[in-house]
PDB file of C-alpha atoms in Angstrom:
ATOM      1  CA  UNK A 341     137.831 -44.028 -27.930  1.00  0.00           C
ATOM      2  CA  UNK A 342     137.161 -46.383 -24.869  1.00  0.00           C
ATOM      3  CA  UNK A 343     134.770 -48.656 -27.051  1.00  0.00           C
ATOM      4  CA  UNK A 344     137.593 -49.131 -29.458  1.00  0.00           C
ATOM      5  CA  UNK A 345     139.706 -49.952 -26.694  1.00  0.00           C
ATOM      6  CA  UNK A 346     137.363 -52.655 -25.476  1.00  0.00           C
ATOM      7  CA  UNK A 347     137.153 -54.228 -28.663  1.00  0.00           C
ATOM      8  CA  UNK A 348     141.084 -54.216 -29.398  1.00  0.00           C
ATOM      9  CA  UNK A 349     141.169 -56.104 -26.121  1.00  0.00           C
ATOM     10  CA  UNK A 350     138.342 -58.598 -27.056  1.00  0.00           C
ATOM     11  CA  UNK A 351     140.761 -59.862 -29.876  1.00  0.00           C
ATOM     12  CA  UNK A 352     143.485 -59.937 -27.218  1.00  0.00           C
ATOM     13  CA  UNK A 353     141.399 -62.513 -25.419  1.00  0.00           C
ATOM     14  CA  UNK A 354     139.901 -64.569 -28.597  1.00  0.00           C
ATOM     15  CA  UNK A 355     143.737 -65.020 -29.750  1.00  0.00           C
ATOM     16  CA  UNK A 356     144.875 -65.835 -26.255  1.00  0.00           C
ATOM     17  CA  UNK A 357     142.311 -68.753 -26.166  1.00  0.00           C
ATOM     18  CA  UNK A 358     143.025 -70.017 -30.083  1.00  0.00           C
ATOM     19  CA  UNK A 359     147.122 -70.005 -29.194  1.00  0.00           C
ATOM     20  CA  UNK A 360     146.925 -72.030 -26.123  1.00  0.00           C
ATOM     21  CA  UNK A 361     144.618 -74.699 -28.183  1.00  0.00           C
ATOM     22  CA  UNK A 362     146.364 -74.958 -31.101  1.00  0.00           C
ATOM     23  CA  UNK A 363     149.739 -75.234 -29.518  1.00  0.00           C
ATOM     24  CA  UNK A 364     148.370 -78.341 -26.758  1.00  0.00           C
ATOM     25  CA  UNK A 365     146.843 -79.852 -29.801  1.00  0.00           C
ATOM     26  CA  UNK A 366     149.826 -79.497 -32.425  1.00  0.00           C
ATOM     27  CA  UNK A 367     152.558 -80.900 -29.709  1.00  0.00           C
ATOM     28  CA  UNK A 368     149.997 -83.448 -28.824  1.00  0.00           C
ATOM     29  CA  UNK A 369     149.413 -84.536 -32.404  1.00  0.00           C
ATOM     30  CA  UNK A 370     152.867 -84.054 -33.892  1.00  0.00           C
ATOM     31  CA  UNK A 371     151.450 -82.231 -36.871  1.00  0.00           C
ATOM     32  CA  UNK A 372     153.915 -79.326 -37.866  1.00  0.00           C
ATOM     33  CA  UNK A 373     150.981 -77.725 -39.811  1.00  0.00           C
ATOM     34  CA  UNK A 374     149.003 -77.414 -36.635  1.00  0.00           C
ATOM     35  CA  UNK A 375     152.143 -75.879 -34.895  1.00  0.00           C
ATOM     36  CA  UNK A 376     152.718 -73.548 -37.617  1.00  0.00           C
ATOM     37  CA  UNK A 377     149.168 -72.399 -37.297  1.00  0.00           C
ATOM     38  CA  UNK A 378     149.781 -71.835 -33.609  1.00  0.00           C
ATOM     39  CA  UNK A 379     152.906 -69.988 -34.384  1.00  0.00           C
ATOM     40  CA  UNK A 380     150.668 -67.949 -36.676  1.00  0.00           C
ATOM     41  CA  UNK A 381     148.178 -67.205 -33.953  1.00  0.00           C
ATOM     42  CA  UNK A 382     150.714 -66.189 -31.738  1.00  0.00           C
ATOM     43  CA  UNK A 383     152.002 -63.301 -34.004  1.00  0.00           C
ATOM     44  CA  UNK A 384     148.014 -62.359 -34.066  1.00  0.00           C
ATOM     45  CA  UNK A 385     148.082 -62.214 -30.535  1.00  0.00           C
ATOM     46  CA  UNK A 386     151.458 -60.388 -30.361  1.00  0.00           C
ATOM     47  CA  UNK A 387     149.633 -58.212 -32.927  1.00  0.00           C
ATOM     48  CA  UNK A 388     146.354 -57.896 -30.807  1.00  0.00           C
ATOM     49  CA  UNK A 389     148.645 -56.764 -27.883  1.00  0.00           C
ATOM     50  CA  UNK A 390     150.293 -54.035 -30.103  1.00  0.00           C
ATOM     51  CA  UNK A 391     146.965 -52.579 -31.305  1.00  0.00           C
ATOM     52  CA  UNK A 392     145.551 -52.694 -27.852  1.00  0.00           C
ATOM     53  CA  UNK A 393     148.578 -50.546 -26.538  1.00  0.00           C
ATOM     54  CA  UNK A 394     148.881 -48.531 -29.842  1.00  0.00           C
ATOM     55  CA  UNK A 395     145.185 -47.503 -29.857  1.00  0.00           C
ATOM     56  CA  UNK A 396     145.305 -46.006 -26.070  1.00  0.00           C
ATOM     57  CA  UNK A 397     148.292 -44.214 -26.970  1.00  0.00           C
ATOM     58  CA  UNK A 398     147.543 -42.911 -29.920  1.00  0.00           C
ATOM     59  CA  UNK A 399     143.983 -41.664 -28.626  1.00  0.00           C
ATOM     60  CA  UNK A 400     145.784 -39.418 -26.154  1.00  0.00           C
ATOM     61  CA  UNK A 401     145.628 -35.708 -27.266  1.00  0.00           C
ATOM     62  CA  UNK A 402     148.451 -33.717 -28.319  1.00  0.00           C
ATOM     63  CA  UNK A 403     150.838 -31.904 -25.517  1.00  0.00           C
ATOM     64  CA  UNK A 404     153.630 -30.404 -25.301  1.00  0.00           C
ATOM     65  CA  UNK A 405     156.162 -32.807 -26.509  1.00  0.00           C
ATOM     66  CA  UNK A 406     153.943 -34.011 -29.290  1.00  0.00           C
ATOM     67  CA  UNK A 407     152.029 -30.893 -30.683  1.00  0.00           C
ATOM     68  CA  UNK A 408     150.522 -33.145 -33.711  1.00  0.00           C
ATOM     69  CA  UNK A 409     149.790 -36.034 -31.213  1.00  0.00           C
ATOM     70  CA  UNK A 410     150.406 -39.613 -30.885  1.00  0.00           C
ATOM     71  CA  UNK A 411     148.661 -40.890 -34.351  1.00  0.00           C
ATOM     72  CA  UNK A 412     151.974 -42.309 -35.679  1.00  0.00           C
ATOM     73  CA  UNK A 413     152.312 -44.909 -32.831  1.00  0.00           C
ATOM     74  CA  UNK A 414     149.631 -46.924 -34.918  1.00  0.00           C
ATOM     75  CA  UNK A 415     151.986 -46.751 -38.029  1.00  0.00           C
ATOM     76  CA  UNK A 416     154.859 -47.938 -35.840  1.00  0.00           C
ATOM     77  CA  UNK A 417     152.825 -50.622 -34.316  1.00  0.00           C
ATOM     78  CA  UNK A 418     151.473 -51.831 -37.774  1.00  0.00           C
ATOM     79  CA  UNK A 419     155.044 -52.112 -39.270  1.00  0.00           C
ATOM     80  CA  UNK A 420     156.488 -54.262 -36.435  1.00  0.00           C
ATOM     81  CA  UNK A 421     153.490 -56.478 -36.722  1.00  0.00           C
ATOM     82  CA  UNK A 422     154.241 -57.005 -40.439  1.00  0.00           C
ATOM     83  CA  UNK A 423     157.964 -57.608 -39.830  1.00  0.00           C
ATOM     84  CA  UNK A 424     157.076 -60.166 -37.011  1.00  0.00           C
ATOM     85  CA  UNK A 425     154.646 -61.971 -39.599  1.00  0.00           C
ATOM     86  CA  UNK A 426     157.375 -62.210 -42.233  1.00  0.00           C
ATOM     87  CA  UNK A 427     160.094 -63.463 -39.755  1.00  0.00           C
ATOM     88  CA  UNK A 428     157.547 -66.240 -38.740  1.00  0.00           C
ATOM     89  CA  UNK A 429     157.328 -67.261 -42.127  1.00  0.00           C
ATOM     90  CA  UNK A 430     160.813 -67.803 -42.680  1.00  0.00           C
ATOM     91  CA  UNK A 431     160.943 -69.787 -39.384  1.00  0.00           C
ATOM     92  CA  UNK A 432     157.972 -71.956 -40.580  1.00  0.00           C
ATOM     93  CA  UNK A 433     159.513 -72.959 -44.047  1.00  0.00           C
ATOM     94  CA  UNK A 434     162.651 -74.000 -42.265  1.00  0.00           C
ATOM     95  CA  UNK A 435     160.999 -76.182 -40.179  1.00  0.00           C
ATOM     96  CA  UNK A 436     158.463 -77.665 -42.763  1.00  0.00           C
ATOM     97  CA  UNK A 437     161.727 -78.363 -44.827  1.00  0.00           C
ATOM     98  CA  UNK A 438     162.975 -80.280 -41.911  1.00  0.00           C
ATOM     99  CA  UNK A 439     160.056 -82.363 -41.767  1.00  0.00           C
ATOM    100  CA  UNK A 440     159.425 -83.110 -45.333  1.00  0.00           C
ATOM    101  CA  UNK A 441     163.114 -84.634 -45.054  1.00  0.00           C
ATOM    102  CA  UNK A 442     162.103 -86.843 -42.107  1.00  0.00           C
ATOM    103  CA  UNK A 443     158.154 -87.199 -42.418  1.00  0.00           C
ATOM    104  CA  UNK A 444     156.128 -88.472 -39.425  1.00  0.00           C
ATOM    105  CA  UNK A 445     152.708 -89.795 -39.014  1.00  0.00           C
ATOM    106  CA  UNK A 446     149.903 -87.580 -36.957  1.00  0.00           C
ATOM    107  CA  UNK A 447     148.236 -88.660 -34.081  1.00  0.00           C
ATOM    108  CA  UNK A 448     144.462 -87.953 -33.855  1.00  0.00           C
ATOM    109  CA  UNK A 449     144.279 -85.802 -37.146  1.00  0.00           C
ATOM    110  CA  UNK A 450     140.367 -85.438 -36.229  1.00  0.00           C
ATOM    111  CA  UNK A 451     141.192 -83.450 -32.903  1.00  0.00           C
ATOM    112  CA  UNK A 452     143.494 -81.225 -34.823  1.00  0.00           C
ATOM    113  CA  UNK A 453     140.903 -80.621 -37.492  1.00  0.00           C
ATOM    114  CA  UNK A 454     138.286 -79.784 -34.778  1.00  0.00           C
ATOM    115  CA  UNK A 455     140.705 -77.170 -32.973  1.00  0.00           C
ATOM    116  CA  UNK A 456     141.311 -75.375 -36.410  1.00  0.00           C
ATOM    117  CA  UNK A 457     137.569 -75.242 -37.118  1.00  0.00           C
ATOM    118  CA  UNK A 458     136.652 -73.957 -34.007  1.00  0.00           C
ATOM    119  CA  UNK A 459     139.525 -71.359 -33.944  1.00  0.00           C
ATOM    120  CA  UNK A 460     138.443 -70.239 -37.463  1.00  0.00           C
ATOM    121  CA  UNK A 461     134.820 -69.639 -36.372  1.00  0.00           C
ATOM    122  CA  UNK A 462     135.867 -67.710 -33.263  1.00  0.00           C
ATOM    123  CA  UNK A 463     138.641 -65.368 -35.128  1.00  0.00           C
ATOM    124  CA  UNK A 464     136.187 -64.999 -38.376  1.00  0.00           C
ATOM    125  CA  UNK A 465     133.276 -63.664 -35.652  1.00  0.00           C
ATOM    126  CA  UNK A 466     135.962 -61.318 -33.922  1.00  0.00           C
ATOM    127  CA  UNK A 467     137.773 -60.072 -37.083  1.00  0.00           C
ATOM    128  CA  UNK A 468     134.259 -58.882 -38.371  1.00  0.00           C
ATOM    129  CA  UNK A 469     133.851 -56.845 -35.210  1.00  0.00           C
ATOM    130  CA  UNK A 470     137.144 -55.352 -35.163  1.00  0.00           C
ATOM    131  CA  UNK A 471     137.374 -54.481 -39.243  1.00  0.00           C
ATOM    132  CA  UNK A 472     133.853 -52.494 -38.481  1.00  0.00           C
ATOM    133  CA  UNK A 473     135.517 -50.612 -35.290  1.00  0.00           C
ATOM    134  CA  UNK A 474     138.658 -50.191 -37.347  1.00  0.00           C
ATOM    135  CA  UNK A 475     136.906 -48.659 -40.019  1.00  0.00           C
ATOM    136  CA  UNK A 476     134.804 -46.223 -37.870  1.00  0.00           C
ATOM    137  CA  UNK A 477     137.377 -44.485 -36.232  1.00  0.00           C
ATOM    138  CA  UNK A 478     140.139 -45.264 -39.449  1.00  0.00           C
ATOM    139  CA  UNK A 479     142.902 -47.277 -37.449  1.00  0.00           C
ATOM    140  CA  UNK A 480     145.501 -48.828 -39.443  1.00  0.00           C
ATOM    141  CA  UNK A 481     146.592 -50.721 -35.866  1.00  0.00           C
ATOM    142  CA  UNK A 482     142.962 -51.902 -35.658  1.00  0.00           C
ATOM    143  CA  UNK A 483     142.760 -52.693 -39.643  1.00  0.00           C
ATOM    144  CA  UNK A 484     146.061 -54.545 -39.209  1.00  0.00           C
ATOM    145  CA  UNK A 485     144.734 -56.827 -36.367  1.00  0.00           C
ATOM    146  CA  UNK A 486     141.435 -57.678 -38.166  1.00  0.00           C
ATOM    147  CA  UNK A 487     143.518 -58.746 -41.271  1.00  0.00           C
ATOM    148  CA  UNK A 488     145.202 -60.813 -39.225  1.00  0.00           C
ATOM    149  CA  UNK A 489     142.706 -62.596 -37.634  1.00  0.00           C
ATOM    150  CA  UNK A 490     141.012 -63.201 -40.922  1.00  0.00           C
ATOM    151  CA  UNK A 491     144.228 -64.662 -42.412  1.00  0.00           C
ATOM    152  CA  UNK A 492     144.022 -67.115 -39.508  1.00  0.00           C
ATOM    153  CA  UNK A 493     140.901 -68.093 -40.609  1.00  0.00           C
ATOM    154  CA  UNK A 494     141.643 -68.914 -44.228  1.00  0.00           C
ATOM    155  CA  UNK A 495     144.983 -70.480 -42.741  1.00  0.00           C
ATOM    156  CA  UNK A 496     143.289 -72.711 -40.087  1.00  0.00           C
ATOM    157  CA  UNK A 497     140.553 -73.687 -42.555  1.00  0.00           C
ATOM    158  CA  UNK A 498     143.504 -74.676 -45.102  1.00  0.00           C
ATOM    159  CA  UNK A 499     145.236 -76.624 -42.415  1.00  0.00           C
ATOM    160  CA  UNK A 500     141.950 -78.498 -41.476  1.00  0.00           C
ATOM    161  CA  UNK A 501     141.556 -79.515 -44.836  1.00  0.00           C
ATOM    162  CA  UNK A 502     145.030 -80.617 -45.280  1.00  0.00           C
ATOM    163  CA  UNK A 503     144.692 -82.661 -42.342  1.00  0.00           C
ATOM    164  CA  UNK A 504     141.874 -84.481 -43.460  1.00  0.00           C
ATOM    165  CA  UNK A 505     143.534 -85.266 -46.806  1.00  0.00           C
ATOM    166  CA  UNK A 506     146.593 -86.331 -44.687  1.00  0.00           C
ATOM    167  CA  UNK A 507     144.170 -88.750 -42.804  1.00  0.00           C
ATOM    168  CA  UNK A 508     142.811 -90.433 -46.041  1.00  0.00           C
ATOM    169  CA  UNK A 509     145.780 -90.680 -48.191  1.00  0.00           C
ATOM    170  CA  UNK A 510     148.377 -91.195 -45.374  1.00  0.00           C
ATOM    171  CA  UNK A 511     150.654 -88.959 -47.509  1.00  0.00           C
ATOM    172  CA  UNK A 512     152.376 -87.580 -44.700  1.00  0.00           C
ATOM    173  CA  UNK A 513     154.533 -85.215 -46.663  1.00  0.00           C
ATOM    174  CA  UNK A 514     151.145 -83.306 -47.323  1.00  0.00           C
ATOM    175  CA  UNK A 515     151.460 -81.778 -43.427  1.00  0.00           C
ATOM    176  CA  UNK A 516     154.404 -79.761 -43.752  1.00  0.00           C
ATOM    177  CA  UNK A 517     153.868 -78.976 -47.436  1.00  0.00           C
ATOM    178  CA  UNK A 518     150.441 -77.198 -46.259  1.00  0.00           C
ATOM    179  CA  UNK A 519     152.925 -75.500 -43.833  1.00  0.00           C
ATOM    180  CA  UNK A 520     154.992 -74.347 -46.307  1.00  0.00           C
ATOM    181  CA  UNK A 521     152.235 -72.900 -48.317  1.00  0.00           C
ATOM    182  CA  UNK A 522     150.704 -71.192 -45.179  1.00  0.00           C
ATOM    183  CA  UNK A 523     154.317 -69.390 -44.462  1.00  0.00           C
ATOM    184  CA  UNK A 524     154.270 -68.096 -48.295  1.00  0.00           C
ATOM    185  CA  UNK A 525     151.255 -66.788 -48.183  1.00  0.00           C
ATOM    186  CA  UNK A 526     151.217 -64.833 -44.775  1.00  0.00           C
ATOM    187  CA  UNK A 527     154.669 -63.477 -45.918  1.00  0.00           C
ATOM    188  CA  UNK A 528     153.053 -62.068 -49.164  1.00  0.00           C
ATOM    189  CA  UNK A 529     150.244 -60.868 -47.103  1.00  0.00           C
ATOM    190  CA  UNK A 530     152.907 -59.190 -44.764  1.00  0.00           C
ATOM    191  CA  UNK A 531     154.688 -57.242 -47.286  1.00  0.00           C
ATOM    192  CA  UNK A 532     150.992 -55.855 -48.848  1.00  0.00           C
ATOM    193  CA  UNK A 533     150.394 -54.836 -44.988  1.00  0.00           C
ATOM    194  CA  UNK A 534     153.797 -52.899 -44.863  1.00  0.00           C
ATOM    195  CA  UNK A 535     152.832 -50.930 -47.860  1.00  0.00           C
ATOM    196  CA  UNK A 536     150.026 -49.637 -46.148  1.00  0.00           C
ATOM    197  CA  UNK A 537     151.271 -49.227 -42.650  1.00  0.00           C
ATOM    198  CA  UNK A 538     155.069 -47.859 -43.228  1.00  0.00           C
ATOM    199  CA  UNK A 539     154.353 -44.946 -45.533  1.00  0.00           C
ATOM    200  CA  UNK A 540     152.572 -42.541 -43.239  1.00  0.00           C
ATOM    201  CA  UNK A 541     155.760 -42.965 -41.144  1.00  0.00           C
ATOM    202  CA  UNK A 542     157.671 -40.915 -44.000  1.00  0.00           C
ATOM    203  CA  UNK A 543     154.533 -38.085 -44.173  1.00  0.00           C
ATOM    204  CA  UNK A 544     153.590 -39.634 -47.589  1.00  0.00           C
ATOM    205  CA  UNK A 545     150.394 -37.978 -48.761  1.00  0.00           C
ATOM    206  CA  UNK A 546     146.679 -39.410 -48.582  1.00  0.00           C
ATOM    207  CA  UNK A 547     145.871 -41.698 -51.848  1.00  0.00           C
ATOM    208  CA  UNK A 548     144.904 -40.009 -55.242  1.00  0.00           C
ATOM    209  CA  UNK A 549     141.275 -41.054 -54.549  1.00  0.00           C
ATOM    210  CA  UNK A 550     141.189 -39.031 -51.091  1.00  0.00           C
ATOM    211  CA  UNK A 551     142.882 -36.169 -52.326  1.00  0.00           C
ATOM    212  CA  UNK A 552     140.227 -36.003 -55.351  1.00  0.00           C
ATOM    213  CA  UNK A 553     137.506 -36.059 -52.778  1.00  0.00           C
ATOM    214  CA  UNK A 554     138.679 -33.356 -50.667  1.00  0.00           C
ATOM    215  CA  UNK A 555     139.219 -31.102 -53.678  1.00  0.00           C
ATOM    216  CA  UNK A 556     135.465 -31.932 -54.730  1.00  0.00           C
ATOM    217  CA  UNK A 557     134.399 -31.062 -51.326  1.00  0.00           C
ATOM    218  CA  UNK A 558     136.396 -27.291 -51.356  1.00  0.00           C
ATOM    219  CA  UNK A 559     135.228 -26.859 -55.002  1.00  0.00           C
ATOM    220  CA  UNK A 560     131.682 -26.440 -53.741  1.00  0.00           C
ATOM    221  CA  UNK A 561     132.503 -23.106 -52.776  1.00  0.00           C
ATOM    222  CA  UNK A 562     134.397 -22.224 -55.611  1.00  0.00           C
ATOM    223  CA  UNK A 563     132.058 -19.119 -56.144  1.00  0.00           C
ATOM    224  CA  UNK A 564     133.335 -17.728 -52.691  1.00  0.00           C
ATOM    225  CA  UNK A 565     136.829 -17.607 -53.170  1.00  0.00           C
ATOM    226  CA  UNK A 566     139.156 -17.141 -56.212  1.00  0.00           C
ATOM    227  CA  UNK A 567     141.737 -20.107 -56.207  1.00  0.00           C
ATOM    228  CA  UNK A 568     143.100 -22.802 -54.152  1.00  0.00           C
ATOM    229  CA  UNK A 569     146.643 -24.243 -54.310  1.00  0.00           C
ATOM    230  CA  UNK A 570     149.467 -25.993 -52.664  1.00  0.00           C
ATOM    231  CA  UNK A 571     147.060 -28.683 -51.273  1.00  0.00           C
ATOM    232  CA  UNK A 572     149.253 -31.077 -48.985  1.00  0.00           C
ATOM    233  CA  UNK A 573     148.257 -34.062 -46.849  1.00  0.00           C
ATOM    234  CA  UNK A 574     149.521 -36.454 -44.847  1.00  0.00           C
ATOM    235  CA  UNK A 575     148.432 -39.013 -42.261  1.00  0.00           C
ATOM    236  CA  UNK A 576     149.257 -40.364 -38.737  1.00  0.00           C
ATOM    237  CA  UNK A 577     147.332 -43.091 -37.280  1.00  0.00           C
ATOM    238  CA  UNK A 578     143.616 -42.488 -37.784  1.00  0.00           C
ATOM    239  CA  UNK A 579     144.369 -38.811 -37.976  1.00  0.00           C
ATOM    240  CA  UNK A 580     144.646 -36.788 -41.292  1.00  0.00           C
ATOM    241  CA  UNK A 581     146.417 -33.714 -41.933  1.00  0.00           C
ATOM    242  CA  UNK A 582     145.350 -31.429 -44.344  1.00  0.00           C
ATOM    243  CA  UNK A 583     146.453 -28.063 -45.507  1.00  0.00           C
ATOM    244  CA  UNK A 584     145.853 -25.664 -48.442  1.00  0.00           C
ATOM    245  CA  UNK A 585     146.176 -21.975 -49.890  1.00  0.00           C
ATOM    246  CA  UNK A 586     143.067 -20.326 -50.394  1.00  0.00           C
ATOM    247  CA  UNK A 587     143.138 -16.759 -52.645  1.00  0.00           C
ATOM    248  CA  UNK A 588     140.308 -14.808 -51.563  1.00  0.00           C
ATOM    249  CA  UNK A 589     139.035 -11.201 -52.925  1.00  0.00           C
ATOM    250  CA  UNK A 590     140.246  -8.384 -50.649  1.00  0.00           C
ATOM    251  CA  UNK A 591     136.988  -6.929 -50.506  1.00  0.00           C
ATOM    252  CA  UNK A 592     135.995  -9.470 -48.148  1.00  0.00           C
ATOM    253  CA  UNK A 593     135.740  -8.908 -44.449  1.00  0.00           C
ATOM    254  CA  UNK A 594     137.468 -11.341 -42.072  1.00  0.00           C
ATOM    255  CA  UNK A 595     134.170 -12.537 -40.673  1.00  0.00           C
ATOM    256  CA  UNK A 596     132.965 -13.801 -44.188  1.00  0.00           C
ATOM    257  CA  UNK A 597     136.366 -15.452 -44.717  1.00  0.00           C
ATOM    258  CA  UNK A 598     136.238 -17.225 -41.388  1.00  0.00           C
ATOM    259  CA  UNK A 599     132.912 -18.434 -41.820  1.00  0.00           C
ATOM    260  CA  UNK A 600     133.718 -19.648 -44.959  1.00  0.00           C
ATOM    261  CA  UNK A 601     136.879 -21.684 -43.453  1.00  0.00           C
ATOM    262  CA  UNK A 602     134.312 -23.058 -40.939  1.00  0.00           C
ATOM    263  CA  UNK A 603     132.422 -24.308 -43.167  1.00  0.00           C
ATOM    264  CA  UNK A 604     134.876 -26.246 -45.565  1.00  0.00           C
ATOM    265  CA  UNK A 605     136.423 -27.165 -42.348  1.00  0.00           C
ATOM    266  CA  UNK A 606     133.233 -28.813 -41.217  1.00  0.00           C
ATOM    267  CA  UNK A 607     132.231 -30.477 -44.503  1.00  0.00           C
ATOM    268  CA  UNK A 608     135.819 -32.230 -45.021  1.00  0.00           C
ATOM    269  CA  UNK A 609     135.259 -33.601 -41.525  1.00  0.00           C
ATOM    270  CA  UNK A 610     131.916 -35.346 -42.270  1.00  0.00           C
ATOM    271  CA  UNK A 611     134.094 -37.383 -44.655  1.00  0.00           C
ATOM    272  CA  UNK A 612     137.558 -37.235 -42.664  1.00  0.00           C
ATOM    273  CA  UNK A 613     136.214 -37.443 -39.251  1.00  0.00           C
ATOM    274  CA  UNK A 614     139.356 -36.752 -37.037  1.00  0.00           C
ATOM    275  CA  UNK A 615     141.220 -34.523 -39.542  1.00  0.00           C
ATOM    276  CA  UNK A 616     143.135 -31.745 -38.649  1.00  0.00           C
ATOM    277  CA  UNK A 617     142.519 -28.959 -41.102  1.00  0.00           C
ATOM    278  CA  UNK A 618     144.917 -25.883 -41.807  1.00  0.00           C
ATOM    279  CA  UNK A 619     143.881 -23.089 -44.437  1.00  0.00           C
ATOM    280  CA  UNK A 620     146.167 -20.474 -45.229  1.00  0.00           C
ATOM    281  CA  UNK A 621     144.219 -17.329 -46.366  1.00  0.00           C
ATOM    282  CA  UNK A 622     145.700 -15.127 -48.799  1.00  0.00           C
ATOM    283  CA  UNK A 623     144.433 -12.007 -50.534  1.00  0.00           C
ATOM    284  CA  UNK A 624     143.845 -11.794 -54.272  1.00  0.00           C
ATOM    285  CA  UNK A 625     147.046  -9.552 -54.977  1.00  0.00           C
ATOM    286  CA  UNK A 626     148.708 -12.703 -53.921  1.00  0.00           C
ATOM    287  CA  UNK A 627     147.442 -14.354 -56.660  1.00  0.00           C
ATOM    288  CA  UNK A 628     149.183 -12.524 -59.663  1.00  0.00           C
ATOM    289  CA  UNK A 629     152.387 -13.526 -57.595  1.00  0.00           C
ATOM    290  CA  UNK A 630     151.513 -17.004 -57.462  1.00  0.00           C
ATOM    291  CA  UNK A 631     150.862 -17.285 -61.138  1.00  0.00           C
ATOM    292  CA  UNK A 632     154.046 -15.407 -62.024  1.00  0.00           C
ATOM    293  CA  UNK A 633     156.079 -17.777 -60.104  1.00  0.00           C
ATOM    294  CA  UNK A 634     154.375 -20.893 -61.432  1.00  0.00           C
ATOM    295  CA  UNK A 635     155.414 -19.428 -64.893  1.00  0.00           C
TER     296      UNK A 635
END
């Protein structure tokens, strides 16, 4: 997790540079779109800091107080990040409406455009690095962070294009109008991200595709057991928790059953690297009772 922590800190450094640059140029040029984008980047910076801290905490091993580990810290951080983005969107719209009522000219628009382009290039490169690591370690906090960086790329380029249009047409109302469009966009994306970050806090099961993948792996060994039931899954941060009941022949020895469980677990962890797997083994007599209970 040391590499993951370093990459999370890289996004903190890049965002800090971009935020300072955008705020300085936004205040100097008087562009509400640039200032709005600086606020957006400030939230990205906060998200990067939250991701950095949560990755370090969630990577801690389980202890007496937290026997299931610290993985949900990532989901909490992801939820906080999305709420912050939504609040910022409301604030940007409020400021833009005020600017629409009293539009003002923009000083040195090309300076603002240059800053937007530089920020977009820097965040694009960093977002690709963070996303690759997020997928490798299955980190929701880093995935959220990478997404924030990528939306910053799109919005920065959008603001740059809008400022060029303002310069060519002198339609100063376009500046706050771009800010409103930007705010609606990031609020919409915040809602989408919330749908991914929040459910694990309620112990929602893994996706249908993931559960089907798990069952496909288990069924590769169907000749060695009688039946599988009560599959339960959940996710906490980057860790998946998988448990199920496996009915085996009563004639099988403990050694054979133990070896079968080990092989199934090993196969599952090839697809879910940080999975915690619990297999409840039942003798075949239990199968009849389970069938009768289901009927």
